[in-house]
Amino acid sequence: MAIALSSFNIFFTFLLVSTFHLGFSFSALQENHSNGTYSGQINSNSVLVALLDSHYTELSELVEKALLLQTLEDAVGKHNITIFAPKNEALERDLDPEFKRFLLEPGNLKSLQTLLLYHIVPNRINPSHNSSLQHHSTLCRDRVKLSSQESGEKLIDSAKIIQVNAVERPDGVIHGIERLLIPRSVQQDFNNRRSLQSISAVKPEGAPEVDPRTHRLKKPAPPAKPGSAPVLPIYDAMAPGPSLAPAPAPGPGGPHHHFNGEKQVKDFIETLLLYGGYNEMADILVNLTSLATEMGRLVSEGYVLTVLAPNDEAMAKLTTDQLSEPGAPEQIIYYHVIPEYQTEESMYNAVRRFGKISYDTLRLPHKVLAEEADGSVKFGHPENSAYLFDPDIYTDGRISVQGIDGVLFPLEEKEKSETKKEIKSVKVAVKPQRRGRLLEVACRLLGTFGQDSHFTTCQ
């Protein structure tokens, strides 16, 4: 009897304890679920699913690339969350391409995750109900500032909230913002990486460097200030010959040019086309030759140019013989490019003061002569001249374009072409006379033998 009573007491105590634990666990489960801390499976009505299906496609793609889906599922299971979602344009067009490239590099996954978690607050926030300044902790443990302006606009840090409660779900809300939020730590990582890249591109000091033009070791030159004139003459920076060899490597500035020469050359060619009457010149620069690329490279390295551009009427007078020789178009244009920056005013003042001025051209060793004539500037020699017809078509401080009404040729070439014409005319005039003398001599010889009657030309 005592043993049975003892067994009953043990069983009753076990039943009481089990009932107590079961009731405690059920009440705790209810409390956790009511507080939003229940970590169950994400359902289809979750704010995370709504984000992936929303029109914030750029943000959702970055979330997937950053491998944050599991982290956000855990956060949604524990908290009501608030997502500040930048509009697609802020990530497509407005974001710095270099910064976006930095975020998508595999080695910068942590920076991308920090950036995205900075847009998520583990708490439900309604900006419409908050008028005072508030600070909220984000999932990356940094804090964002929510503030209001006098106009009633709401700001999250410095980004304007453009759509309050864009998406609402039981476990969270999405607010649309005008641009990306960048935490200070990510910005610092980007700045450090960019400075390291610029440092790594610098050659080590003391490394021997061979001059490709002289094939000798270069002497160390003192560092040039940004924007200063090039050390080498422009002829040393030019390609060895038009259309014969590729241009040499960029000058002392390397790829970090202080001037965008290609853009400036493109601008002045477009100006020629819009100005009208200089389409042939633009066509030669772009299509028939590679001079536009050559000029852009020279301007990028710090050189200045003045282009004497013949108009279409002058270019139409060029003959086939003048353009048929190899490299002829390049040689013609080179003679019209002066390696100085001159405007209509500067050239006219010079010829007024000194009478005649000789300007160097890119076609060594030929020079173009300028003098005053009829209140304007006349270029060339008396046999081959052109007037300054359209002054200052394009002037930007690096390239100056002056329109002229004729195509210029060096004096030696003019003499050579005239000599060729004289030789042709002499040949045409002399050949019939020489042929007649030979026939006359032949007929006399045949006549002595009585055979001249057999040839009609001797009759």
Short mmCIF file of C-alpha atoms in Angstrom, two decimals:
data_model
loop_
_atom_site.label_atom_id
_atom_site.label_comp_id
_atom_site.label_asym_id
_atom_site.label_seq_id
_atom_site.Cartn_x
_atom_site.Cartn_y
_atom_site.Cartn_z
CA MET A 1 0.00 0.00 0.00
CA ALA A 2 2.83 2.43 0.82
CA ILE A 3 4.57 1.55 -2.46
CA ALA A 4 1.38 2.23 -4.48
CA LEU A 5 0.87 5.58 -2.72
CA SER A 6 4.45 6.56 -3.43
CA SER A 7 4.09 5.68 -7.13
CA PHE A 8 0.90 7.75 -7.38
CA ASN A 9 2.64 10.81 -5.84
CA ILE A 10 5.53 10.57 -8.34
CA PHE A 11 3.13 10.27 -11.30
CA PHE A 12 1.04 13.23 -10.10
CA THR A 13 4.17 15.40 -9.65
CA PHE A 14 5.40 14.54 -13.19
CA LEU A 15 2.00 15.36 -14.66
CA LEU A 16 1.88 18.71 -12.87
CA VAL A 17 5.36 19.70 -14.02
CA SER A 18 4.65 18.67 -17.62
CA THR A 19 1.44 20.66 -17.67
CA PHE A 20 3.23 23.74 -16.30
CA HIS A 21 5.98 23.55 -18.95
CA LEU A 22 3.53 23.01 -21.76
CA GLY A 23 1.45 26.00 -20.73
CA PHE A 24 4.55 28.19 -20.38
CA SER A 25 5.85 27.23 -23.84
CA PHE A 26 2.49 27.88 -25.49
CA SER A 27 2.13 31.31 -23.84
CA ALA A 28 5.70 32.25 -24.80
CA LEU A 29 5.05 31.19 -28.38
CA GLN A 30 1.92 33.30 -28.48
CA GLU A 31 3.77 36.29 -27.04
CA ASN A 32 6.66 35.99 -29.50
CA HIS A 33 4.30 35.71 -32.48
CA SER A 34 2.28 38.70 -31.33
CA ASN A 35 5.49 40.75 -30.99
CA GLY A 36 6.60 39.84 -34.52
CA THR A 37 9.65 37.83 -33.37
CA TYR A 38 8.51 34.49 -34.67
CA SER A 39 11.03 33.12 -37.15
CA GLY A 40 8.89 31.03 -39.43
CA GLN A 41 8.91 30.61 -43.21
CA ILE A 42 8.37 33.76 -45.35
CA ASN A 43 4.85 33.84 -46.80
CA SER A 44 3.69 35.36 -50.08
CA ASN A 45 2.37 38.48 -48.32
CA SER A 46 5.79 39.46 -46.98
CA VAL A 47 7.35 42.82 -47.68
CA LEU A 48 10.46 41.01 -48.94
CA VAL A 49 8.42 39.23 -51.64
CA ALA A 50 6.76 42.55 -52.47
CA LEU A 51 10.19 44.16 -52.93
CA LEU A 52 11.31 41.47 -55.38
CA ASP A 53 8.07 41.86 -57.35
CA SER A 54 7.89 45.68 -57.21
CA HIS A 55 8.99 48.26 -59.78
CA TYR A 56 12.20 48.82 -57.80
CA THR A 57 13.93 46.33 -60.06
CA GLU A 58 17.45 47.78 -59.79
CA LEU A 59 17.42 47.52 -55.98
CA SER A 60 16.03 43.97 -56.02
CA GLU A 61 18.75 42.88 -58.50
CA LEU A 62 21.44 44.32 -56.23
CA VAL A 63 19.93 42.47 -53.25
CA GLU A 64 20.18 39.19 -55.14
CA LYS A 65 23.74 39.92 -56.32
CA ALA A 66 24.76 40.78 -52.75
CA LEU A 67 23.49 37.37 -51.48
CA LEU A 68 21.30 39.08 -48.86
CA LEU A 69 18.05 37.16 -49.31
CA GLN A 70 18.67 34.84 -46.34
CA THR A 71 19.74 37.75 -44.14
CA LEU A 72 16.59 39.68 -45.00
CA GLU A 73 14.39 36.62 -44.44
CA ASP A 74 15.79 36.32 -40.93
CA ALA A 75 15.23 40.03 -40.33
CA VAL A 76 11.63 39.87 -41.56
CA GLY A 77 10.99 36.89 -39.32
CA LYS A 78 12.16 38.83 -36.27
CA HIS A 79 11.07 42.43 -36.93
CA ASN A 80 8.77 44.68 -38.82
CA ILE A 81 11.17 46.39 -41.24
CA THR A 82 11.22 49.62 -43.24
CA ILE A 83 12.96 49.68 -46.63
CA PHE A 84 14.00 52.98 -48.21
CA ALA A 85 14.11 52.04 -51.91
CA PRO A 86 15.89 54.33 -54.44
CA LYS A 87 14.12 54.77 -57.76
CA ASN A 88 15.53 52.90 -60.75
CA GLU A 89 16.89 56.08 -62.40
CA ALA A 90 19.06 56.74 -59.35
CA LEU A 91 20.85 53.43 -59.89
CA GLU A 92 20.84 53.40 -63.71
CA ARG A 93 21.73 56.93 -64.85
CA ASP A 94 22.45 59.09 -61.80
CA LEU A 95 24.99 56.79 -60.13
CA ASP A 96 28.67 57.31 -60.89
CA PRO A 97 29.69 54.47 -63.30
CA GLU A 98 33.01 54.07 -61.54
CA PHE A 99 31.29 53.72 -58.16
CA LYS A 100 28.80 51.19 -59.57
CA ARG A 101 31.66 49.20 -61.06
CA PHE A 102 33.34 49.26 -57.65
CA LEU A 103 30.20 47.86 -55.95
CA LEU A 104 29.79 45.01 -58.43
CA GLU A 105 33.37 43.77 -58.21
CA PRO A 106 33.53 40.37 -56.45
CA GLY A 107 36.14 41.60 -53.98
CA ASN A 108 33.82 44.39 -52.78
CA LEU A 109 30.86 42.19 -51.78
CA LYS A 110 31.02 43.38 -48.18
CA SER A 111 30.78 47.03 -49.26
CA LEU A 112 27.74 46.22 -51.42
CA GLN A 113 26.05 44.40 -48.53
CA THR A 114 26.74 47.29 -46.15
CA LEU A 115 25.32 49.75 -48.67
CA LEU A 116 22.08 47.80 -49.10
CA LEU A 117 21.57 47.07 -45.40
CA TYR A 118 21.96 50.81 -44.80
CA HIS A 119 18.58 51.24 -46.54
CA ILE A 120 16.74 48.89 -44.16
CA VAL A 121 15.61 49.79 -40.63
CA PRO A 122 14.47 46.95 -38.29
CA ASN A 123 11.41 48.92 -37.27
CA ARG A 124 8.23 50.12 -38.92
CA ILE A 125 8.53 53.85 -39.67
CA ASN A 126 5.82 56.13 -40.98
CA PRO A 127 7.43 59.45 -42.01
CA SER A 128 4.04 61.18 -42.15
CA HIS A 129 3.64 60.81 -38.39
CA ASN A 130 7.11 62.08 -37.56
CA SER A 131 7.74 65.82 -37.68
CA SER A 132 10.83 66.06 -35.48
CA LEU A 133 14.40 64.95 -36.14
CA GLN A 134 14.88 61.24 -35.45
CA HIS A 135 17.75 58.81 -35.77
CA HIS A 136 17.21 55.14 -36.55
CA SER A 137 19.62 52.21 -36.50
CA THR A 138 19.85 50.20 -39.73
CA LEU A 139 20.66 46.54 -40.31
CA CYS A 140 24.30 47.49 -40.96
CA ARG A 141 24.39 49.10 -37.45
CA ASP A 142 24.88 52.60 -38.87
CA ARG A 143 22.27 55.24 -38.11
CA VAL A 144 20.14 57.19 -40.59
CA LYS A 145 18.59 60.58 -39.92
CA LEU A 146 14.91 61.21 -40.62
CA SER A 147 14.00 64.90 -40.80
CA SER A 148 11.38 67.29 -42.17
CA GLN A 149 11.70 70.50 -44.14
CA GLU A 150 9.58 73.61 -43.83
CA SER A 151 7.86 72.73 -47.10
CA GLY A 152 6.67 69.48 -45.54
CA GLU A 153 9.06 67.24 -47.49
CA LYS A 154 10.59 64.34 -45.59
CA LEU A 155 14.29 63.53 -45.84
CA ILE A 156 16.17 60.38 -44.99
CA ASP A 157 19.74 61.58 -44.54
CA SER A 158 19.98 63.97 -47.55
CA ALA A 159 17.65 62.02 -49.89
CA LYS A 160 14.09 63.16 -50.37
CA ILE A 161 11.31 60.65 -49.72
CA ILE A 162 9.26 60.85 -52.91
CA GLN A 163 6.69 58.11 -52.20
CA VAL A 164 5.57 57.38 -48.65
CA ASN A 165 4.13 53.89 -48.05
CA ALA A 166 4.80 52.81 -51.64
CA VAL A 167 4.31 49.18 -50.55
CA GLU A 168 2.66 48.12 -47.28
CA ARG A 169 2.64 44.60 -45.88
CA PRO A 170 1.94 43.16 -42.40
CA ASP A 171 5.66 42.66 -41.72
CA GLY A 172 7.05 45.87 -43.22
CA VAL A 173 6.76 48.89 -45.48
CA ILE A 174 8.68 50.34 -48.47
CA HIS A 175 9.20 54.08 -48.96
CA GLY A 176 10.50 55.39 -52.32
CA ILE A 177 13.46 57.82 -52.20
CA GLU A 178 15.03 59.93 -54.97
CA ARG A 179 18.62 58.68 -54.74
CA LEU A 180 20.95 56.13 -53.21
CA LEU A 181 22.07 56.40 -49.59
CA ILE A 182 25.82 55.85 -49.18
CA PRO A 183 27.21 55.13 -45.72
CA ARG A 184 30.45 56.77 -44.77
CA SER A 185 32.33 53.48 -44.49
CA VAL A 186 31.49 52.48 -48.09
CA GLN A 187 32.46 55.91 -49.37
CA GLN A 188 35.78 55.61 -47.54
CA ASP A 189 36.42 52.15 -49.06
CA PHE A 190 35.73 53.52 -52.53
CA ASN A 191 38.07 56.49 -52.03
CA ASN A 192 40.83 54.24 -50.73
CA ARG A 193 40.48 51.83 -53.65
CA ARG A 194 40.51 54.68 -56.17
CA SER A 195 43.64 56.22 -54.66
CA LEU A 196 45.38 52.83 -54.67
CA GLN A 197 44.56 52.38 -58.36
CA SER A 198 46.07 55.75 -59.22
CA ILE A 199 49.17 54.95 -57.20
CA SER A 200 49.62 51.54 -58.85
CA ALA A 201 49.62 53.15 -62.31
CA VAL A 202 52.75 55.21 -61.53
CA LYS A 203 56.04 53.77 -62.70
CA PRO A 204 58.64 53.14 -59.99
CA GLU A 205 61.21 55.86 -59.66
CA GLY A 206 64.53 55.16 -61.29
CA ALA A 207 63.16 52.75 -63.89
CA PRO A 208 65.06 53.20 -67.19
CA GLU A 209 62.92 54.55 -70.03
CA VAL A 210 63.90 54.46 -73.71
CA ASP A 211 62.92 57.27 -76.06
CA PRO A 212 61.22 55.57 -79.06
CA ARG A 213 62.35 58.36 -81.39
CA THR A 214 66.07 58.35 -80.58
CA HIS A 215 66.36 54.81 -79.07
CA ARG A 216 68.36 56.27 -76.21
CA LEU A 217 67.70 56.40 -72.50
CA LYS A 218 65.59 59.37 -71.57
CA LYS A 219 67.03 61.90 -69.19
CA PRO A 220 64.82 62.57 -66.17
CA ALA A 221 62.93 65.78 -66.81
CA PRO A 222 61.63 68.06 -64.05
CA PRO A 223 57.93 67.51 -63.30
CA ALA A 224 55.67 69.74 -65.38
CA LYS A 225 52.77 71.60 -63.85
CA PRO A 226 49.28 70.51 -64.96
CA GLY A 227 48.25 72.43 -68.05
CA SER A 228 51.72 73.68 -68.90
CA ALA A 229 53.04 73.66 -72.48
CA PRO A 230 54.67 70.43 -73.73
CA VAL A 231 58.44 70.10 -73.47
CA LEU A 232 58.98 68.48 -76.89
CA PRO A 233 58.40 70.36 -80.15
CA ILE A 234 55.19 69.45 -81.92
CA TYR A 235 57.09 67.79 -84.77
CA ASP A 236 58.55 65.22 -82.35
CA ALA A 237 55.06 64.38 -81.09
CA MET A 238 53.64 63.81 -84.58
CA ALA A 239 53.43 60.44 -86.28
CA PRO A 240 56.47 59.55 -88.44
CA GLY A 241 54.47 60.12 -91.63
CA PRO A 242 50.90 60.51 -92.80
CA SER A 243 49.21 57.11 -93.20
CA LEU A 244 52.57 55.34 -93.06
CA ALA A 245 52.98 54.41 -89.40
CA PRO A 246 50.90 54.51 -86.24
CA ALA A 247 51.23 57.46 -83.92
CA PRO A 248 53.75 57.10 -81.08
CA ALA A 249 52.75 56.55 -77.48
CA PRO A 250 51.10 59.47 -75.65
CA GLY A 251 53.35 62.20 -74.31
CA PRO A 252 54.41 62.98 -70.75
CA GLY A 253 50.80 63.27 -69.60
CA GLY A 254 50.12 59.62 -70.43
CA PRO A 255 46.45 58.64 -70.36
CA HIS A 256 45.69 61.37 -67.79
CA HIS A 257 45.53 64.24 -70.29
CA HIS A 258 44.78 67.74 -69.06
CA PHE A 259 42.86 68.49 -72.29
CA ASN A 260 40.25 66.45 -74.13
CA GLY A 261 41.69 66.87 -77.61
CA GLU A 262 39.39 64.37 -79.33
CA LYS A 263 36.31 66.23 -78.09
CA GLN A 264 37.74 69.60 -79.16
CA VAL A 265 38.57 68.33 -82.67
CA LYS A 266 35.10 66.80 -82.94
CA ASP A 267 33.58 70.12 -81.87
CA PHE A 268 35.46 72.15 -84.47
CA ILE A 269 34.60 69.68 -87.28
CA GLU A 270 30.92 69.87 -86.30
CA THR A 271 31.26 73.66 -86.29
CA LEU A 272 32.63 73.54 -89.85
CA LEU A 273 29.63 71.50 -90.97
CA LEU A 274 27.13 73.76 -89.20
CA TYR A 275 28.86 76.91 -90.45
CA GLY A 276 28.39 75.82 -94.05
CA GLY A 277 30.73 75.94 -97.02
CA TYR A 278 33.46 73.75 -95.50
CA ASN A 279 32.09 70.24 -95.99
CA GLU A 280 35.00 69.11 -98.19
CA MET A 281 37.54 70.08 -95.54
CA ALA A 282 35.61 68.19 -92.85
CA ASP A 283 35.30 65.17 -95.15
CA ILE A 284 39.07 65.05 -95.74
CA LEU A 285 39.79 65.30 -92.00
CA VAL A 286 37.40 62.50 -91.03
CA ASN A 287 37.04 60.11 -93.98
CA LEU A 288 39.99 60.43 -96.38
CA THR A 289 42.71 60.70 -93.74
CA SER A 290 43.37 60.02 -90.07
CA LEU A 291 44.31 63.63 -89.41
CA ALA A 292 41.39 64.24 -87.03
CA THR A 293 42.73 61.53 -84.71
CA GLU A 294 46.28 62.90 -85.01
CA MET A 295 45.16 66.45 -84.20
CA GLY A 296 43.10 65.24 -81.24
CA ARG A 297 46.13 63.44 -79.80
CA LEU A 298 48.34 66.52 -80.21
CA VAL A 299 45.82 68.78 -78.47
CA SER A 300 45.44 66.23 -75.65
CA GLU A 301 49.17 66.44 -75.06
CA GLY A 302 49.03 70.22 -74.69
CA TYR A 303 49.84 71.50 -78.18
CA VAL A 304 47.86 74.30 -79.87
CA LEU A 305 46.88 74.49 -83.54
CA THR A 306 45.58 77.03 -86.06
CA VAL A 307 43.83 75.54 -89.10
CA LEU A 308 43.57 77.52 -92.35
CA ALA A 309 40.48 75.85 -93.80
CA PRO A 310 39.86 76.25 -97.57
CA ASN A 311 36.18 76.58 -98.44
CA ASP A 312 34.32 74.21 -100.74
CA GLU A 313 34.79 76.41 -103.83
CA ALA A 314 38.55 76.33 -103.37
CA MET A 315 38.62 72.56 -102.74
CA ALA A 316 36.57 71.96 -105.90
CA LYS A 317 39.42 73.49 -107.99
CA LEU A 318 41.85 70.74 -106.96
CA THR A 319 42.76 68.51 -109.88
CA THR A 320 42.96 64.74 -109.93
CA ASP A 321 46.75 64.89 -110.34
CA GLN A 322 47.07 66.93 -107.16
CA LEU A 323 45.14 64.34 -105.12
CA SER A 324 46.18 61.07 -106.76
CA GLU A 325 49.72 60.79 -105.38
CA PRO A 326 50.09 58.71 -102.18
CA GLY A 327 49.74 60.92 -99.11
CA ALA A 328 48.73 63.97 -101.14
CA PRO A 329 45.61 64.87 -99.09
CA GLU A 330 47.59 64.66 -95.85
CA GLN A 331 50.39 66.83 -97.24
CA ILE A 332 47.91 69.46 -98.40
CA ILE A 333 46.19 69.66 -95.00
CA TYR A 334 49.51 69.63 -93.10
CA TYR A 335 50.52 72.75 -95.02
CA HIS A 336 47.33 74.45 -93.77
CA VAL A 337 47.96 73.71 -90.05
CA ILE A 338 50.07 76.17 -88.05
CA PRO A 339 51.47 74.94 -84.70
CA GLU A 340 50.50 78.19 -82.97
CA TYR A 341 47.28 79.66 -81.64
CA GLN A 342 46.38 82.59 -83.88
CA THR A 343 43.16 84.51 -84.30
CA GLU A 344 42.11 86.91 -87.05
CA GLU A 345 42.99 89.84 -84.80
CA SER A 346 46.45 88.55 -83.84
CA MET A 347 47.42 87.73 -87.45
CA TYR A 348 46.13 91.03 -88.82
CA ASN A 349 47.97 93.02 -86.14
CA ALA A 350 51.17 91.12 -86.93
CA VAL A 351 51.06 91.75 -90.67
CA ARG A 352 50.09 95.40 -90.09
CA ARG A 353 53.12 95.89 -87.88
CA PHE A 354 55.77 93.76 -89.61
CA GLY A 355 54.52 93.66 -93.21
CA LYS A 356 55.16 90.00 -93.97
CA ILE A 357 55.11 87.08 -91.52
CA SER A 358 56.23 83.49 -92.12
CA TYR A 359 54.36 80.89 -90.09
CA ASP A 360 55.68 77.40 -89.53
CA THR A 361 53.42 74.57 -90.70
CA LEU A 362 53.15 70.90 -89.81
CA ARG A 363 54.65 70.16 -93.22
CA LEU A 364 58.33 70.60 -92.61
CA PRO A 365 60.30 72.55 -93.75
CA HIS A 366 57.71 74.59 -95.64
CA LYS A 367 56.31 77.82 -94.24
CA VAL A 368 53.26 79.82 -95.20
CA LEU A 369 53.69 83.52 -95.87
CA ALA A 370 51.14 86.07 -94.61
CA GLU A 371 50.84 89.74 -95.49
CA GLU A 372 48.30 92.55 -95.41
CA ALA A 373 46.19 93.05 -98.54
CA ASP A 374 42.97 95.01 -99.02
CA GLY A 375 42.37 95.37 -95.29
CA SER A 376 42.66 91.63 -94.69
CA VAL A 377 45.32 88.92 -94.39
CA LYS A 378 46.58 87.24 -97.56
CA PHE A 379 48.41 83.91 -97.36
CA GLY A 380 50.79 82.34 -99.85
CA HIS A 381 52.81 83.70 -102.76
CA PRO A 382 51.68 85.92 -105.65
CA GLU A 383 51.28 82.87 -107.93
CA ASN A 384 49.26 80.94 -105.33
CA SER A 385 47.49 82.98 -102.66
CA ALA A 386 44.34 82.93 -100.54
CA TYR A 387 42.58 85.57 -98.47
CA LEU A 388 41.25 85.25 -94.94
CA PHE A 389 37.61 84.85 -95.92
CA ASP A 390 35.73 83.67 -92.78
CA PRO A 391 37.59 84.75 -89.62
CA ASP A 392 37.39 82.92 -86.29
CA ILE A 393 35.04 80.11 -87.33
CA TYR A 394 36.12 78.22 -84.20
CA THR A 395 38.29 79.45 -81.31
CA ASP A 396 38.47 77.67 -77.97
CA GLY A 397 41.96 78.54 -76.72
CA ARG A 398 43.52 75.33 -78.06
CA ILE A 399 42.28 75.14 -81.67
CA SER A 400 41.65 78.10 -83.98
CA VAL A 401 39.97 77.67 -87.38
CA GLN A 402 40.23 80.44 -90.00
CA GLY A 403 38.41 80.14 -93.33
CA ILE A 404 40.33 81.00 -96.51
CA ASP A 405 39.20 81.18 -100.17
CA GLY A 406 41.98 79.15 -101.77
CA VAL A 407 44.12 76.04 -101.40
CA LEU A 408 47.76 76.83 -100.63
CA PHE A 409 50.79 74.99 -101.99
CA PRO A 410 54.48 75.47 -101.17
CA LEU A 411 56.37 77.53 -103.74
CA GLU A 412 58.64 74.62 -104.73
CA GLU A 413 55.64 72.42 -105.51
CA LYS A 414 54.08 75.15 -107.61
CA GLU A 415 57.28 75.42 -109.65
CA LYS A 416 57.49 71.64 -110.07
CA SER A 417 53.89 71.38 -111.29
CA GLU A 418 54.46 74.23 -113.78
CA THR A 419 57.69 72.57 -114.99
CA LYS A 420 55.80 69.31 -115.58
CA LYS A 421 53.19 71.15 -117.64
CA GLU A 422 55.92 72.83 -119.74
CA ILE A 423 57.64 69.51 -120.37
CA LYS A 424 54.38 67.94 -121.54
CA SER A 425 53.67 70.81 -123.89
CA VAL A 426 57.21 70.70 -125.27
CA LYS A 427 56.91 66.98 -125.89
CA VAL A 428 53.65 67.46 -127.71
CA ALA A 429 55.14 70.23 -129.91
CA VAL A 430 58.48 68.55 -130.64
CA LYS A 431 57.38 65.04 -131.50
CA PRO A 432 55.74 65.86 -134.87
CA GLN A 433 58.77 67.97 -135.95
CA ARG A 434 61.25 65.19 -135.11
CA ARG A 435 59.17 62.64 -136.95
CA GLY A 436 59.14 64.83 -140.12
CA ARG A 437 62.92 65.16 -140.22
CA LEU A 438 63.42 61.41 -139.94
CA LEU A 439 60.96 60.80 -142.75
CA GLU A 440 62.68 63.40 -144.90
CA VAL A 441 66.09 61.78 -144.43
CA ALA A 442 64.66 58.32 -145.12
CA CYS A 443 62.94 59.48 -148.30
CA ARG A 444 66.18 61.04 -149.59
CA LEU A 445 68.05 57.76 -149.03
CA LEU A 446 65.31 55.81 -150.78
CA GLY A 447 65.27 58.36 -153.60
CA THR A 448 68.95 57.77 -154.34
CA PHE A 449 68.13 54.13 -154.97
CA GLY A 450 64.94 54.90 -156.89
CA GLN A 451 62.72 53.30 -154.24
CA ASP A 452 60.92 56.38 -152.92
CA SER A 453 57.92 55.83 -155.14
CA HIS A 454 57.03 52.65 -153.26
CA PHE A 455 56.19 54.63 -150.05
CA THR A 456 53.18 56.90 -150.01
CA THR A 457 54.65 59.05 -147.25
CA CYS A 458 57.58 60.00 -149.47
CA GLN A 459 55.37 61.08 -152.39
#
